[in-house]
């Protein structure tokens, strides 16, 4: 299972998606108030309370993690692996669309004086998308190799 490079890619996708849930996405400063854009909500740093809920983002990250792990263990069914990885890529794109909607909503609530400081977790889904495309490429290469070996028998 882990001797194939696409398995390493899928495992990396699962780890990075799990880290997206754990790490802050951004820090927003509006006036004297500091807001922390985390996985499930935008928190006001002092007093510690929720400013806006963002529950869909961790749900998508969790789905991406689970789907990557399931895909990892379907190494004998390469066609299904490709379909699930494409589905995972669509979820990654949906993550950024929803993230943009939340960004727009929070920016409107805070006004133009808000300063955004982005966290490293913002890049994880983009890295995951590249890894998913590489994984699909290598899964297809494996499928061609198996078909050519079956033809030789």
PDB file of C-alpha atoms in Angstrom:
ATOM      1  CA  UNK A   1       0.000   0.000   0.000  1.00  0.00           C
ATOM      2  CA  UNK A   2       2.589   2.619   0.995  1.00  0.00           C
ATOM      3  CA  UNK A   3       5.186   1.512  -1.535  1.00  0.00           C
ATOM      4  CA  UNK A   4       3.322   3.458  -4.223  1.00  0.00           C
ATOM      5  CA  UNK A   5       3.913   7.204  -4.525  1.00  0.00           C
ATOM      6  CA  UNK A   6       0.201   7.976  -4.873  1.00  0.00           C
ATOM      7  CA  UNK A   7      -0.351   6.409  -1.452  1.00  0.00           C
ATOM      8  CA  UNK A   8       2.127   8.882   0.008  1.00  0.00           C
ATOM      9  CA  UNK A   9       0.278  11.710  -1.777  1.00  0.00           C
ATOM     10  CA  UNK A  10      -3.082  10.554  -0.394  1.00  0.00           C
ATOM     11  CA  UNK A  11      -1.669  10.233   3.114  1.00  0.00           C
ATOM     12  CA  UNK A  12      -0.208  13.740   2.860  1.00  0.00           C
ATOM     13  CA  UNK A  13      -3.605  15.064   1.759  1.00  0.00           C
ATOM     14  CA  UNK A  14      -5.206  13.488   4.835  1.00  0.00           C
ATOM     15  CA  UNK A  15      -2.583  14.965   7.178  1.00  0.00           C
ATOM     16  CA  UNK A  16      -2.734  18.464   5.671  1.00  0.00           C
ATOM     17  CA  UNK A  17      -6.538  18.486   5.791  1.00  0.00           C
ATOM     18  CA  UNK A  18      -6.443  17.464   9.444  1.00  0.00           C
ATOM     19  CA  UNK A  19      -3.957  20.271  10.113  1.00  0.00           C
ATOM     20  CA  UNK A  20      -6.301  22.727   8.400  1.00  0.00           C
ATOM     21  CA  UNK A  21      -8.841  21.946  11.110  1.00  0.00           C
ATOM     22  CA  UNK A  22      -6.277  22.470  13.890  1.00  0.00           C
ATOM     23  CA  UNK A  23      -4.471  25.638  12.732  1.00  0.00           C
ATOM     24  CA  UNK A  24      -5.867  29.197  12.537  1.00  0.00           C
ATOM     25  CA  UNK A  25      -6.747  30.390   9.056  1.00  0.00           C
ATOM     26  CA  UNK A  26      -6.271  34.105   9.649  1.00  0.00           C
ATOM     27  CA  UNK A  27      -5.940  36.848  12.216  1.00  0.00           C
ATOM     28  CA  UNK A  28      -8.106  39.896  11.619  1.00  0.00           C
ATOM     29  CA  UNK A  29      -7.435  43.257  13.230  1.00  0.00           C
ATOM     30  CA  UNK A  30     -10.211  45.836  13.165  1.00  0.00           C
ATOM     31  CA  UNK A  31      -9.499  48.863  15.287  1.00  0.00           C
ATOM     32  CA  UNK A  32      -8.400  47.684  18.732  1.00  0.00           C
ATOM     33  CA  UNK A  33     -10.201  44.356  18.412  1.00  0.00           C
ATOM     34  CA  UNK A  34      -8.367  41.206  17.263  1.00  0.00           C
ATOM     35  CA  UNK A  35     -10.347  38.367  15.691  1.00  0.00           C
ATOM     36  CA  UNK A  36      -9.025  34.854  15.160  1.00  0.00           C
ATOM     37  CA  UNK A  37     -10.413  33.040  12.097  1.00  0.00           C
ATOM     38  CA  UNK A  38     -10.252  29.413  13.212  1.00  0.00           C
ATOM     39  CA  UNK A  39     -11.699  26.213  11.842  1.00  0.00           C
ATOM     40  CA  UNK A  40     -15.236  26.558  13.211  1.00  0.00           C
ATOM     41  CA  UNK A  41     -15.694  30.243  13.991  1.00  0.00           C
ATOM     42  CA  UNK A  42     -14.258  33.716  14.010  1.00  0.00           C
ATOM     43  CA  UNK A  43     -13.373  34.387  17.642  1.00  0.00           C
ATOM     44  CA  UNK A  44     -12.994  37.733  19.337  1.00  0.00           C
ATOM     45  CA  UNK A  45      -9.712  37.428  21.227  1.00  0.00           C
ATOM     46  CA  UNK A  46     -10.837  39.459  24.232  1.00  0.00           C
ATOM     47  CA  UNK A  47     -13.382  38.731  25.593  1.00  0.00           C
ATOM     48  CA  UNK A  48     -13.289  35.163  24.301  1.00  0.00           C
ATOM     49  CA  UNK A  49     -16.533  34.807  22.344  1.00  0.00           C
ATOM     50  CA  UNK A  50     -17.717  33.776  18.888  1.00  0.00           C
ATOM     51  CA  UNK A  51     -18.107  36.577  16.357  1.00  0.00           C
ATOM     52  CA  UNK A  52     -19.264  34.486  13.394  1.00  0.00           C
ATOM     53  CA  UNK A  53     -19.703  30.748  12.876  1.00  0.00           C
ATOM     54  CA  UNK A  54     -17.901  28.949  10.024  1.00  0.00           C
ATOM     55  CA  UNK A  55     -18.976  25.361  10.637  1.00  0.00           C
ATOM     56  CA  UNK A  56     -18.951  24.274   6.973  1.00  0.00           C
ATOM     57  CA  UNK A  57     -15.167  24.666   6.561  1.00  0.00           C
ATOM     58  CA  UNK A  58     -14.193  22.037   9.155  1.00  0.00           C
ATOM     59  CA  UNK A  59     -16.883  19.720   7.799  1.00  0.00           C
ATOM     60  CA  UNK A  60     -15.346  19.907   4.322  1.00  0.00           C
ATOM     61  CA  UNK A  61     -11.820  19.448   5.717  1.00  0.00           C
ATOM     62  CA  UNK A  62     -13.015  16.434   7.698  1.00  0.00           C
ATOM     63  CA  UNK A  63     -14.658  14.959   4.567  1.00  0.00           C
ATOM     64  CA  UNK A  64     -11.444  15.491   2.604  1.00  0.00           C
ATOM     65  CA  UNK A  65      -9.451  13.723   5.334  1.00  0.00           C
ATOM     66  CA  UNK A  66     -11.845  10.761   5.550  1.00  0.00           C
ATOM     67  CA  UNK A  67     -12.156  10.444   1.769  1.00  0.00           C
ATOM     68  CA  UNK A  68      -8.355  10.447   1.382  1.00  0.00           C
ATOM     69  CA  UNK A  69      -7.946   7.695   3.976  1.00  0.00           C
ATOM     70  CA  UNK A  70     -10.694   5.608   2.349  1.00  0.00           C
ATOM     71  CA  UNK A  71      -9.103   6.134  -1.055  1.00  0.00           C
ATOM     72  CA  UNK A  72      -5.734   5.116   0.363  1.00  0.00           C
ATOM     73  CA  UNK A  73      -7.065   1.676   1.316  1.00  0.00           C
ATOM     74  CA  UNK A  74      -8.758   1.064  -2.037  1.00  0.00           C
ATOM     75  CA  UNK A  75      -5.426   0.470  -3.754  1.00  0.00           C
ATOM     76  CA  UNK A  76      -6.671  -2.652  -5.577  1.00  0.00           C
ATOM     77  CA  UNK A  77      -9.574  -0.753  -7.141  1.00  0.00           C
ATOM     78  CA  UNK A  78      -7.782   1.896  -9.152  1.00  0.00           C
ATOM     79  CA  UNK A  79     -10.826   3.139 -11.116  1.00  0.00           C
ATOM     80  CA  UNK A  80     -12.694   3.820  -7.880  1.00  0.00           C
ATOM     81  CA  UNK A  81      -9.566   5.468  -6.477  1.00  0.00           C
ATOM     82  CA  UNK A  82      -9.471   7.874  -9.407  1.00  0.00           C
ATOM     83  CA  UNK A  83     -13.175   8.751  -9.027  1.00  0.00           C
ATOM     84  CA  UNK A  84     -12.850   9.327  -5.286  1.00  0.00           C
ATOM     85  CA  UNK A  85      -9.750  11.458  -5.782  1.00  0.00           C
ATOM     86  CA  UNK A  86     -11.580  13.584  -8.360  1.00  0.00           C
ATOM     87  CA  UNK A  87     -14.408  13.965  -5.841  1.00  0.00           C
ATOM     88  CA  UNK A  88     -11.858  14.973  -3.246  1.00  0.00           C
ATOM     89  CA  UNK A  89     -10.484  17.614  -5.631  1.00  0.00           C
ATOM     90  CA  UNK A  90     -13.977  19.020  -6.099  1.00  0.00           C
ATOM     91  CA  UNK A  91     -14.344  19.222  -2.310  1.00  0.00           C
ATOM     92  CA  UNK A  92     -11.037  21.117  -2.150  1.00  0.00           C
ATOM     93  CA  UNK A  93     -12.295  23.644  -4.687  1.00  0.00           C
ATOM     94  CA  UNK A  94     -15.583  23.923  -2.782  1.00  0.00           C
ATOM     95  CA  UNK A  95     -13.554  24.652   0.366  1.00  0.00           C
ATOM     96  CA  UNK A  96     -12.038  27.734  -1.272  1.00  0.00           C
ATOM     97  CA  UNK A  97     -15.378  28.902  -2.673  1.00  0.00           C
ATOM     98  CA  UNK A  98     -16.984  28.689   0.762  1.00  0.00           C
ATOM     99  CA  UNK A  99     -13.903  30.261   2.330  1.00  0.00           C
ATOM    100  CA  UNK A 100     -14.309  33.178  -0.090  1.00  0.00           C
ATOM    101  CA  UNK A 101     -17.959  33.554   0.880  1.00  0.00           C
ATOM    102  CA  UNK A 102     -16.995  33.668   4.572  1.00  0.00           C
ATOM    103  CA  UNK A 103     -14.189  36.130   3.791  1.00  0.00           C
ATOM    104  CA  UNK A 104     -16.610  38.415   1.985  1.00  0.00           C
ATOM    105  CA  UNK A 105     -19.214  38.132   4.766  1.00  0.00           C
ATOM    106  CA  UNK A 106     -16.725  38.852   7.561  1.00  0.00           C
ATOM    107  CA  UNK A 107     -15.159  41.725   5.616  1.00  0.00           C
ATOM    108  CA  UNK A 108     -18.579  43.329   5.227  1.00  0.00           C
ATOM    109  CA  UNK A 109     -19.321  42.895   8.935  1.00  0.00           C
ATOM    110  CA  UNK A 110     -15.997  44.399  10.035  1.00  0.00           C
ATOM    111  CA  UNK A 111     -15.792  47.133   7.430  1.00  0.00           C
ATOM    112  CA  UNK A 112     -12.869  48.362   5.380  1.00  0.00           C
ATOM    113  CA  UNK A 113     -10.651  49.095   8.381  1.00  0.00           C
ATOM    114  CA  UNK A 114     -10.029  45.386   8.959  1.00  0.00           C
ATOM    115  CA  UNK A 115      -6.510  44.088   8.327  1.00  0.00           C
ATOM    116  CA  UNK A 116      -6.146  40.402   7.458  1.00  0.00           C
ATOM    117  CA  UNK A 117      -3.055  38.394   8.368  1.00  0.00           C
ATOM    118  CA  UNK A 118      -3.252  35.011   6.636  1.00  0.00           C
ATOM    119  CA  UNK A 119      -2.195  31.758   8.293  1.00  0.00           C
ATOM    120  CA  UNK A 120      -0.274  28.908   6.683  1.00  0.00           C
ATOM    121  CA  UNK A 121      -3.358  26.682   6.787  1.00  0.00           C
ATOM    122  CA  UNK A 122      -4.834  28.652   3.867  1.00  0.00           C
ATOM    123  CA  UNK A 123      -2.369  27.055   1.476  1.00  0.00           C
ATOM    124  CA  UNK A 124      -2.972  23.470   2.577  1.00  0.00           C
ATOM    125  CA  UNK A 125      -6.019  22.830   0.385  1.00  0.00           C
ATOM    126  CA  UNK A 126      -4.200  24.226  -2.670  1.00  0.00           C
ATOM    127  CA  UNK A 127      -1.267  21.901  -1.942  1.00  0.00           C
ATOM    128  CA  UNK A 128      -3.786  19.089  -1.507  1.00  0.00           C
ATOM    129  CA  UNK A 129      -5.308  19.840  -4.896  1.00  0.00           C
ATOM    130  CA  UNK A 130      -1.905  19.547  -6.584  1.00  0.00           C
ATOM    131  CA  UNK A 131      -1.213  16.314  -4.684  1.00  0.00           C
ATOM    132  CA  UNK A 132      -4.611  14.943  -5.720  1.00  0.00           C
ATOM    133  CA  UNK A 133      -3.881  15.643  -9.384  1.00  0.00           C
ATOM    134  CA  UNK A 134      -0.472  13.994  -9.066  1.00  0.00           C
ATOM    135  CA  UNK A 135      -2.093  11.040  -7.343  1.00  0.00           C
ATOM    136  CA  UNK A 136      -4.610  10.653 -10.184  1.00  0.00           C
ATOM    137  CA  UNK A 137      -1.749  10.737 -12.678  1.00  0.00           C
ATOM    138  CA  UNK A 138       0.142   7.960 -10.875  1.00  0.00           C
ATOM    139  CA  UNK A 139      -2.980   5.849 -10.339  1.00  0.00           C
ATOM    140  CA  UNK A 140      -3.651   6.023 -14.087  1.00  0.00           C
ATOM    141  CA  UNK A 141      -0.044   4.989 -14.779  1.00  0.00           C
ATOM    142  CA  UNK A 142      -0.494   1.982 -12.490  1.00  0.00           C
ATOM    143  CA  UNK A 143      -3.699   1.053 -14.291  1.00  0.00           C
ATOM    144  CA  UNK A 144      -1.947   1.184 -17.671  1.00  0.00           C
ATOM    145  CA  UNK A 145       0.894  -0.956 -16.329  1.00  0.00           C
ATOM    146  CA  UNK A 146      -1.501  -3.589 -14.987  1.00  0.00           C
ATOM    147  CA  UNK A 147      -3.437  -3.647 -18.274  1.00  0.00           C
ATOM    148  CA  UNK A 148      -0.226  -4.082 -20.271  1.00  0.00           C
ATOM    149  CA  UNK A 149       0.879  -6.938 -18.000  1.00  0.00           C
ATOM    150  CA  UNK A 150      -2.532  -8.611 -18.362  1.00  0.00           C
ATOM    151  CA  UNK A 151      -2.190  -8.333 -22.119  1.00  0.00           C
ATOM    152  CA  UNK A 152       1.183 -10.096 -22.020  1.00  0.00           C
ATOM    153  CA  UNK A 153      -0.219 -13.075 -20.114  1.00  0.00           C
TER     154      UNK A 153
END
